């Protein structure tokens, strides 16, 4: 978890597909910990990306595997602002309709 959070500035922001923005490592950690608890398996393929200076967007397809071994696909896009190699913000929009 510390490695994931090291990609964010201390006051970085993560916005998931629902809920309020999560600001700071302690808040961002709650999203990632809940994700890992529900889906211990994860594989992500970047489909396309666009970069413009310190901002960018990438389209992805993620395969998530739950505790029973069942697999789910999630397609989406992340819009990011990067400064000094770390996220200032990461706004992730993906289809949650297929997830339990």
Short mmCIF file of N, CA, C and O in Angstrom, two decimals:
data_model
loop_
_atom_site.label_atom_id
_atom_site.label_comp_id
_atom_site.label_asym_id
_atom_site.label_seq_id
_atom_site.Cartn_x
_atom_site.Cartn_y
_atom_site.Cartn_z
N UNK A 1 0.82 -1.19 0.00
CA UNK A 1 0.00 0.00 0.00
C UNK A 1 0.87 1.26 0.00
O UNK A 1 0.54 2.23 -0.66
N UNK A 2 1.99 1.21 0.73
CA UNK A 2 2.88 2.37 0.75
C UNK A 2 3.43 2.68 -0.63
O UNK A 2 3.60 3.85 -0.98
N UNK A 3 3.69 1.64 -1.42
CA UNK A 3 4.20 1.86 -2.78
C UNK A 3 3.14 2.56 -3.64
O UNK A 3 3.46 3.49 -4.37
N UNK A 4 1.90 2.13 -3.54
CA UNK A 4 0.82 2.79 -4.29
C UNK A 4 0.73 4.26 -3.88
O UNK A 4 0.69 5.15 -4.73
N UNK A 5 0.72 4.51 -2.60
CA UNK A 5 0.58 5.89 -2.11
C UNK A 5 1.78 6.75 -2.44
O UNK A 5 1.65 7.98 -2.56
N UNK A 6 2.93 6.14 -2.64
CA UNK A 6 4.11 6.92 -3.00
C UNK A 6 3.98 7.57 -4.37
O UNK A 6 4.73 8.48 -4.70
N UNK A 7 2.99 7.15 -5.15
CA UNK A 7 2.74 7.75 -6.46
C UNK A 7 1.91 9.03 -6.35
O UNK A 7 1.68 9.70 -7.35
N UNK A 8 1.45 9.35 -5.15
CA UNK A 8 0.64 10.55 -4.90
C UNK A 8 1.43 11.54 -4.04
O UNK A 8 2.14 11.13 -3.12
N UNK A 9 1.24 12.83 -4.31
CA UNK A 9 1.75 13.85 -3.39
C UNK A 9 1.04 13.66 -2.06
O UNK A 9 -0.06 13.11 -2.00
N UNK A 10 1.65 14.13 -0.99
CA UNK A 10 1.06 13.97 0.34
C UNK A 10 -0.36 14.53 0.41
O UNK A 10 -1.21 13.99 1.11
N UNK A 11 -0.62 15.61 -0.32
CA UNK A 11 -1.95 16.21 -0.35
C UNK A 11 -2.66 15.93 -1.68
O UNK A 11 -3.56 16.65 -2.08
N UNK A 12 -2.24 14.84 -2.34
CA UNK A 12 -2.84 14.46 -3.62
C UNK A 12 -4.31 14.11 -3.47
O UNK A 12 -4.82 13.89 -2.37
N UNK A 13 -4.98 14.08 -4.61
CA UNK A 13 -6.42 13.82 -4.63
C UNK A 13 -6.73 12.63 -5.53
O UNK A 13 -6.20 12.52 -6.64
N UNK A 14 -7.60 11.74 -5.05
CA UNK A 14 -8.14 10.66 -5.86
C UNK A 14 -9.64 10.82 -5.89
O UNK A 14 -10.28 10.98 -4.84
N UNK A 15 -10.21 10.78 -7.09
CA UNK A 15 -11.67 10.82 -7.25
C UNK A 15 -12.07 9.56 -7.96
O UNK A 15 -11.68 9.33 -9.12
N UNK A 16 -12.83 8.71 -7.29
CA UNK A 16 -13.31 7.47 -7.90
C UNK A 16 -14.61 7.70 -8.63
O UNK A 16 -15.08 8.83 -8.75
N UNK A 17 -15.24 6.62 -9.10
CA UNK A 17 -16.47 6.74 -9.87
C UNK A 17 -17.68 7.19 -9.05
O UNK A 17 -18.70 7.56 -9.62
N UNK A 18 -17.55 7.16 -7.74
CA UNK A 18 -18.63 7.65 -6.88
C UNK A 18 -18.04 8.17 -5.58
O UNK A 18 -16.89 7.88 -5.26
N UNK A 19 -18.81 8.94 -4.87
CA UNK A 19 -18.36 9.48 -3.60
C UNK A 19 -17.54 10.73 -3.77
O UNK A 19 -17.24 11.15 -4.88
N UNK A 20 -17.19 11.33 -2.64
CA UNK A 20 -16.43 12.58 -2.67
C UNK A 20 -14.97 12.35 -3.02
O UNK A 20 -14.47 11.22 -2.90
N UNK A 21 -14.26 13.39 -3.43
CA UNK A 21 -12.82 13.26 -3.66
C UNK A 21 -12.12 12.88 -2.35
O UNK A 21 -12.53 13.30 -1.26
N UNK A 22 -11.09 12.07 -2.47
CA UNK A 22 -10.29 11.66 -1.31
C UNK A 22 -8.97 12.41 -1.39
O UNK A 22 -8.23 12.28 -2.37
N UNK A 23 -8.68 13.20 -0.37
CA UNK A 23 -7.49 14.06 -0.37
C UNK A 23 -6.54 13.61 0.73
O UNK A 23 -6.95 13.45 1.89
N UNK A 24 -5.28 13.40 0.36
CA UNK A 24 -4.26 12.98 1.32
C UNK A 24 -4.14 11.47 1.39
O UNK A 24 -5.08 10.74 1.08
N UNK A 25 -2.97 11.03 1.79
CA UNK A 25 -2.68 9.59 1.81
C UNK A 25 -3.65 8.79 2.67
O UNK A 25 -4.07 7.70 2.27
N UNK A 26 -4.01 9.28 3.84
CA UNK A 26 -4.90 8.52 4.72
C UNK A 26 -6.24 8.26 4.06
O UNK A 26 -6.80 7.16 4.14
N UNK A 27 -6.78 9.27 3.38
CA UNK A 27 -8.09 9.13 2.72
C UNK A 27 -7.98 8.26 1.46
O UNK A 27 -8.84 7.44 1.20
N UNK A 28 -6.95 8.48 0.67
CA UNK A 28 -6.75 7.71 -0.56
C UNK A 28 -6.56 6.23 -0.22
O UNK A 28 -7.07 5.34 -0.90
N UNK A 29 -5.86 5.96 0.85
CA UNK A 29 -5.62 4.58 1.31
C UNK A 29 -6.94 3.83 1.48
O UNK A 29 -7.03 2.64 1.16
N UNK A 30 -8.00 4.50 1.96
CA UNK A 30 -9.28 3.82 2.20
C UNK A 30 -9.84 3.21 0.92
O UNK A 30 -10.38 2.11 0.95
N UNK A 31 -9.71 3.92 -0.21
CA UNK A 31 -10.19 3.38 -1.49
C UNK A 31 -9.40 2.14 -1.89
O UNK A 31 -9.97 1.11 -2.22
N UNK A 32 -8.09 2.27 -1.87
CA UNK A 32 -7.25 1.16 -2.32
C UNK A 32 -7.36 -0.05 -1.39
O UNK A 32 -7.38 -1.19 -1.86
N UNK A 33 -7.45 0.16 -0.10
CA UNK A 33 -7.59 -0.96 0.83
C UNK A 33 -8.91 -1.69 0.60
O UNK A 33 -8.96 -2.92 0.63
N UNK A 34 -9.99 -0.93 0.40
CA UNK A 34 -11.29 -1.55 0.14
C UNK A 34 -11.27 -2.32 -1.17
O UNK A 34 -11.84 -3.42 -1.28
N UNK A 35 -10.59 -1.79 -2.18
CA UNK A 35 -10.48 -2.47 -3.47
C UNK A 35 -9.73 -3.79 -3.34
O UNK A 35 -10.17 -4.82 -3.86
N UNK A 36 -8.60 -3.76 -2.65
CA UNK A 36 -7.80 -4.97 -2.49
C UNK A 36 -8.55 -6.01 -1.66
O UNK A 36 -8.48 -7.21 -1.95
N UNK A 37 -9.30 -5.57 -0.66
CA UNK A 37 -10.07 -6.51 0.16
C UNK A 37 -11.15 -7.22 -0.65
O UNK A 37 -11.38 -8.41 -0.50
N UNK A 38 -11.81 -6.48 -1.53
CA UNK A 38 -12.88 -7.06 -2.34
C UNK A 38 -12.35 -7.81 -3.56
O UNK A 38 -12.94 -8.80 -3.99
N UNK A 39 -11.26 -7.31 -4.13
CA UNK A 39 -10.70 -7.87 -5.37
C UNK A 39 -9.19 -8.04 -5.23
O UNK A 39 -8.41 -7.18 -5.64
N UNK A 40 -8.76 -9.15 -4.66
CA UNK A 40 -7.32 -9.35 -4.46
C UNK A 40 -6.55 -9.55 -5.76
O UNK A 40 -5.33 -9.42 -5.78
N UNK A 41 -7.26 -9.86 -6.85
CA UNK A 41 -6.60 -10.02 -8.14
C UNK A 41 -6.92 -8.84 -9.04
O UNK A 41 -8.08 -8.41 -9.13
N UNK A 42 -5.90 -8.30 -9.71
CA UNK A 42 -6.11 -7.16 -10.59
C UNK A 42 -5.10 -7.19 -11.73
O UNK A 42 -3.90 -7.38 -11.50
N UNK A 43 -5.61 -7.02 -12.92
CA UNK A 43 -4.77 -6.89 -14.11
C UNK A 43 -5.32 -5.71 -14.91
O UNK A 43 -6.53 -5.64 -15.16
N UNK A 44 -4.44 -4.79 -15.30
CA UNK A 44 -4.87 -3.59 -16.01
C UNK A 44 -4.13 -3.50 -17.33
O UNK A 44 -2.92 -3.66 -17.39
N UNK A 45 -4.89 -3.21 -18.39
CA UNK A 45 -4.32 -2.96 -19.71
C UNK A 45 -4.65 -1.53 -20.11
O UNK A 45 -5.82 -1.13 -20.07
N UNK A 46 -3.62 -0.76 -20.45
CA UNK A 46 -3.83 0.60 -20.94
C UNK A 46 -4.14 0.49 -22.44
O UNK A 46 -3.34 -0.05 -23.20
N UNK A 47 -5.30 1.01 -22.83
CA UNK A 47 -5.76 0.91 -24.21
C UNK A 47 -5.24 2.08 -25.04
O UNK A 47 -4.81 1.91 -26.17
N UNK A 48 -5.30 3.28 -24.46
CA UNK A 48 -4.80 4.46 -25.15
C UNK A 48 -4.47 5.53 -24.12
O UNK A 48 -4.93 5.47 -22.98
N UNK A 49 -3.65 6.51 -24.54
CA UNK A 49 -3.30 7.58 -23.63
C UNK A 49 -3.04 8.86 -24.41
O UNK A 49 -2.69 8.83 -25.58
N UNK A 50 -3.26 9.97 -23.71
CA UNK A 50 -3.01 11.29 -24.26
C UNK A 50 -2.28 12.08 -23.18
O UNK A 50 -2.68 12.05 -22.01
N UNK A 51 -1.19 12.75 -23.55
CA UNK A 51 -0.42 13.54 -22.59
C UNK A 51 -0.29 14.95 -23.13
O UNK A 51 0.00 15.15 -24.31
N UNK A 52 -0.51 15.93 -22.26
CA UNK A 52 -0.34 17.33 -22.61
C UNK A 52 0.35 18.02 -21.44
O UNK A 52 -0.29 18.40 -20.46
N UNK A 53 1.66 18.12 -21.50
CA UNK A 53 2.43 18.72 -20.41
C UNK A 53 2.33 17.88 -19.16
O UNK A 53 2.66 16.69 -19.16
N UNK A 54 1.83 18.48 -18.07
CA UNK A 54 1.74 17.77 -16.80
C UNK A 54 0.37 17.12 -16.57
O UNK A 54 0.05 16.68 -15.48
N UNK A 55 -0.43 17.07 -17.63
CA UNK A 55 -1.76 16.46 -17.53
C UNK A 55 -1.92 15.39 -18.59
O UNK A 55 -1.28 15.43 -19.63
N UNK A 56 -2.78 14.44 -18.29
CA UNK A 56 -2.99 13.37 -19.26
C UNK A 56 -4.23 12.58 -18.94
O UNK A 56 -4.89 12.78 -17.92
N UNK A 57 -4.55 11.69 -19.85
CA UNK A 57 -5.69 10.79 -19.67
C UNK A 57 -5.32 9.45 -20.28
O UNK A 57 -4.59 9.39 -21.27
N UNK A 58 -5.80 8.40 -19.66
CA UNK A 58 -5.61 7.09 -20.26
C UNK A 58 -6.85 6.24 -20.09
O UNK A 58 -7.53 6.29 -19.07
N UNK A 59 -7.14 5.51 -21.15
CA UNK A 59 -8.25 4.58 -21.18
C UNK A 59 -7.72 3.22 -20.77
O UNK A 59 -6.63 2.83 -21.20
N UNK A 60 -8.47 2.50 -19.95
CA UNK A 60 -8.00 1.20 -19.47
C UNK A 60 -9.10 0.16 -19.48
O UNK A 60 -10.29 0.49 -19.50
N UNK A 61 -8.68 -1.08 -19.46
CA UNK A 61 -9.55 -2.23 -19.20
C UNK A 61 -8.91 -2.96 -18.03
O UNK A 61 -7.73 -3.32 -18.09
N UNK A 62 -9.67 -3.14 -16.97
CA UNK A 62 -9.17 -3.83 -15.78
C UNK A 62 -9.95 -5.13 -15.59
O UNK A 62 -11.16 -5.16 -15.77
N UNK A 63 -9.22 -6.18 -15.26
CA UNK A 63 -9.86 -7.43 -14.87
C UNK A 63 -9.64 -7.60 -13.37
O UNK A 63 -8.50 -7.64 -12.91
N UNK A 64 -10.73 -7.63 -12.63
CA UNK A 64 -10.69 -7.77 -11.17
C UNK A 64 -11.15 -9.17 -10.80
O UNK A 64 -12.11 -9.67 -11.38
N UNK A 65 -10.48 -9.79 -9.85
CA UNK A 65 -10.85 -11.12 -9.39
C UNK A 65 -11.22 -11.04 -7.91
O UNK A 65 -10.45 -10.53 -7.10
N UNK A 66 -12.44 -11.52 -7.60
CA UNK A 66 -12.89 -11.44 -6.20
C UNK A 66 -12.35 -12.62 -5.38
O UNK A 66 -11.59 -13.45 -5.89
N UNK A 67 -12.76 -12.69 -4.14
CA UNK A 67 -12.26 -13.71 -3.21
C UNK A 67 -12.66 -15.14 -3.61
O UNK A 67 -12.00 -16.09 -3.20
N UNK A 68 -13.71 -15.27 -4.41
CA UNK A 68 -14.15 -16.60 -4.86
C UNK A 68 -13.50 -17.01 -6.17
O UNK A 68 -13.72 -18.11 -6.66
N UNK A 69 -12.74 -16.10 -6.77
CA UNK A 69 -12.11 -16.39 -8.06
C UNK A 69 -12.91 -15.90 -9.25
O UNK A 69 -12.48 -16.03 -10.38
N UNK A 70 -14.09 -15.32 -9.00
CA UNK A 70 -14.90 -14.78 -10.09
C UNK A 70 -14.24 -13.52 -10.65
O UNK A 70 -13.73 -12.70 -9.89
N UNK A 71 -14.29 -13.39 -11.96
CA UNK A 71 -13.63 -12.26 -12.63
C UNK A 71 -14.66 -11.28 -13.17
O UNK A 71 -15.73 -11.66 -13.63
N UNK A 72 -14.29 -10.01 -13.11
CA UNK A 72 -15.13 -8.92 -13.60
C UNK A 72 -14.27 -7.99 -14.46
O UNK A 72 -13.09 -7.79 -14.16
N UNK A 73 -14.88 -7.42 -15.49
CA UNK A 73 -14.19 -6.43 -16.30
C UNK A 73 -14.71 -5.04 -15.94
O UNK A 73 -15.90 -4.85 -15.72
N UNK A 74 -13.80 -4.10 -15.89
CA UNK A 74 -14.15 -2.69 -15.68
C UNK A 74 -13.41 -1.89 -16.74
O UNK A 74 -12.19 -2.00 -16.86
N UNK A 75 -14.16 -1.12 -17.50
CA UNK A 75 -13.57 -0.26 -18.52
C UNK A 75 -13.72 1.18 -18.06
O UNK A 75 -14.76 1.54 -17.51
N UNK A 76 -12.67 1.99 -18.29
CA UNK A 76 -12.78 3.36 -17.84
C UNK A 76 -11.65 4.23 -18.32
O UNK A 76 -10.85 3.85 -19.17
N UNK A 77 -11.61 5.40 -17.73
CA UNK A 77 -10.61 6.41 -18.07
C UNK A 77 -10.14 7.10 -16.80
O UNK A 77 -10.94 7.40 -15.92
N UNK A 78 -8.84 7.33 -16.72
CA UNK A 78 -8.27 8.15 -15.65
C UNK A 78 -7.77 9.45 -16.26
O UNK A 78 -7.13 9.44 -17.31
N UNK A 79 -8.08 10.55 -15.58
CA UNK A 79 -7.56 11.87 -15.97
C UNK A 79 -6.64 12.29 -14.84
O UNK A 79 -7.05 12.33 -13.67
N UNK A 80 -5.38 12.56 -15.18
CA UNK A 80 -4.37 12.79 -14.14
C UNK A 80 -3.65 14.12 -14.32
O UNK A 80 -3.53 14.63 -15.43
N UNK A 81 -3.20 14.65 -13.20
CA UNK A 81 -2.29 15.80 -13.15
C UNK A 81 -1.08 15.32 -12.39
O UNK A 81 -1.19 14.87 -11.24
N UNK A 82 0.08 15.40 -13.04
CA UNK A 82 1.32 14.88 -12.46
C UNK A 82 2.32 16.02 -12.31
O UNK A 82 2.49 16.83 -13.22
N UNK A 83 2.93 16.09 -11.16
CA UNK A 83 3.96 17.10 -10.89
C UNK A 83 5.12 16.40 -10.19
O UNK A 83 4.89 15.65 -9.22
N UNK A 84 6.33 16.59 -10.68
CA UNK A 84 7.51 15.95 -10.10
C UNK A 84 7.36 14.43 -10.01
O UNK A 84 7.78 13.79 -9.04
N UNK A 85 6.71 13.84 -11.02
CA UNK A 85 6.60 12.39 -11.10
C UNK A 85 5.56 11.75 -10.21
O UNK A 85 5.50 10.53 -10.11
N UNK A 86 4.72 12.56 -9.54
CA UNK A 86 3.68 12.01 -8.66
C UNK A 86 2.34 12.68 -8.95
O UNK A 86 2.29 13.82 -9.40
N UNK A 87 1.27 11.96 -8.64
CA UNK A 87 -0.06 12.50 -8.89
C UNK A 87 -0.39 13.67 -7.96
O UNK A 87 -0.29 13.54 -6.74
N UNK A 88 -0.79 14.76 -8.56
CA UNK A 88 -1.47 15.84 -7.83
C UNK A 88 -2.93 15.43 -7.72
O UNK A 88 -3.56 15.56 -6.68
N UNK A 89 -3.45 14.90 -8.84
CA UNK A 89 -4.82 14.38 -8.84
C UNK A 89 -4.94 13.23 -9.83
O UNK A 89 -4.22 13.16 -10.82
N UNK A 90 -5.85 12.34 -9.50
CA UNK A 90 -6.17 11.18 -10.34
C UNK A 90 -7.68 11.01 -10.25
O UNK A 90 -8.20 10.63 -9.21
N UNK A 91 -8.36 11.34 -11.34
CA UNK A 91 -9.82 11.19 -11.39
C UNK A 91 -10.13 9.99 -12.26
O UNK A 91 -9.82 9.98 -13.45
N UNK A 92 -10.73 8.98 -11.65
CA UNK A 92 -10.97 7.70 -12.32
C UNK A 92 -12.46 7.50 -12.52
O UNK A 92 -13.24 7.51 -11.56
N UNK A 93 -12.85 7.33 -13.77
CA UNK A 93 -14.24 7.05 -14.11
C UNK A 93 -14.30 5.69 -14.78
O UNK A 93 -13.59 5.44 -15.75
N UNK A 94 -15.08 4.79 -14.21
CA UNK A 94 -15.22 3.47 -14.81
C UNK A 94 -16.60 2.91 -14.51
O UNK A 94 -17.27 3.31 -13.57
N UNK A 95 -17.01 1.98 -15.36
CA UNK A 95 -18.32 1.37 -15.27
C UNK A 95 -18.35 0.38 -14.11
O UNK A 95 -17.60 -0.60 -14.12
N UNK A 96 -19.17 0.65 -13.13
CA UNK A 96 -19.26 -0.23 -11.97
C UNK A 96 -20.50 -1.15 -12.05
O UNK A 96 -20.74 -1.91 -11.13
N UNK A 97 -21.25 -1.07 -13.15
CA UNK A 97 -22.51 -1.83 -13.24
C UNK A 97 -22.30 -3.35 -13.19
O UNK A 97 -23.22 -4.07 -12.79
N UNK A 98 -21.15 -3.83 -13.59
CA UNK A 98 -20.89 -5.27 -13.59
C UNK A 98 -20.28 -5.75 -12.28
O UNK A 98 -20.14 -6.95 -12.06
N UNK A 99 -19.91 -4.82 -11.41
CA UNK A 99 -19.26 -5.20 -10.14
C UNK A 99 -20.31 -5.50 -9.10
O UNK A 99 -21.39 -4.90 -9.09
N UNK A 100 -19.98 -6.40 -8.18
CA UNK A 100 -20.96 -6.74 -7.12
C UNK A 100 -21.15 -5.60 -6.13
O UNK A 100 -20.37 -4.72 -6.00
#
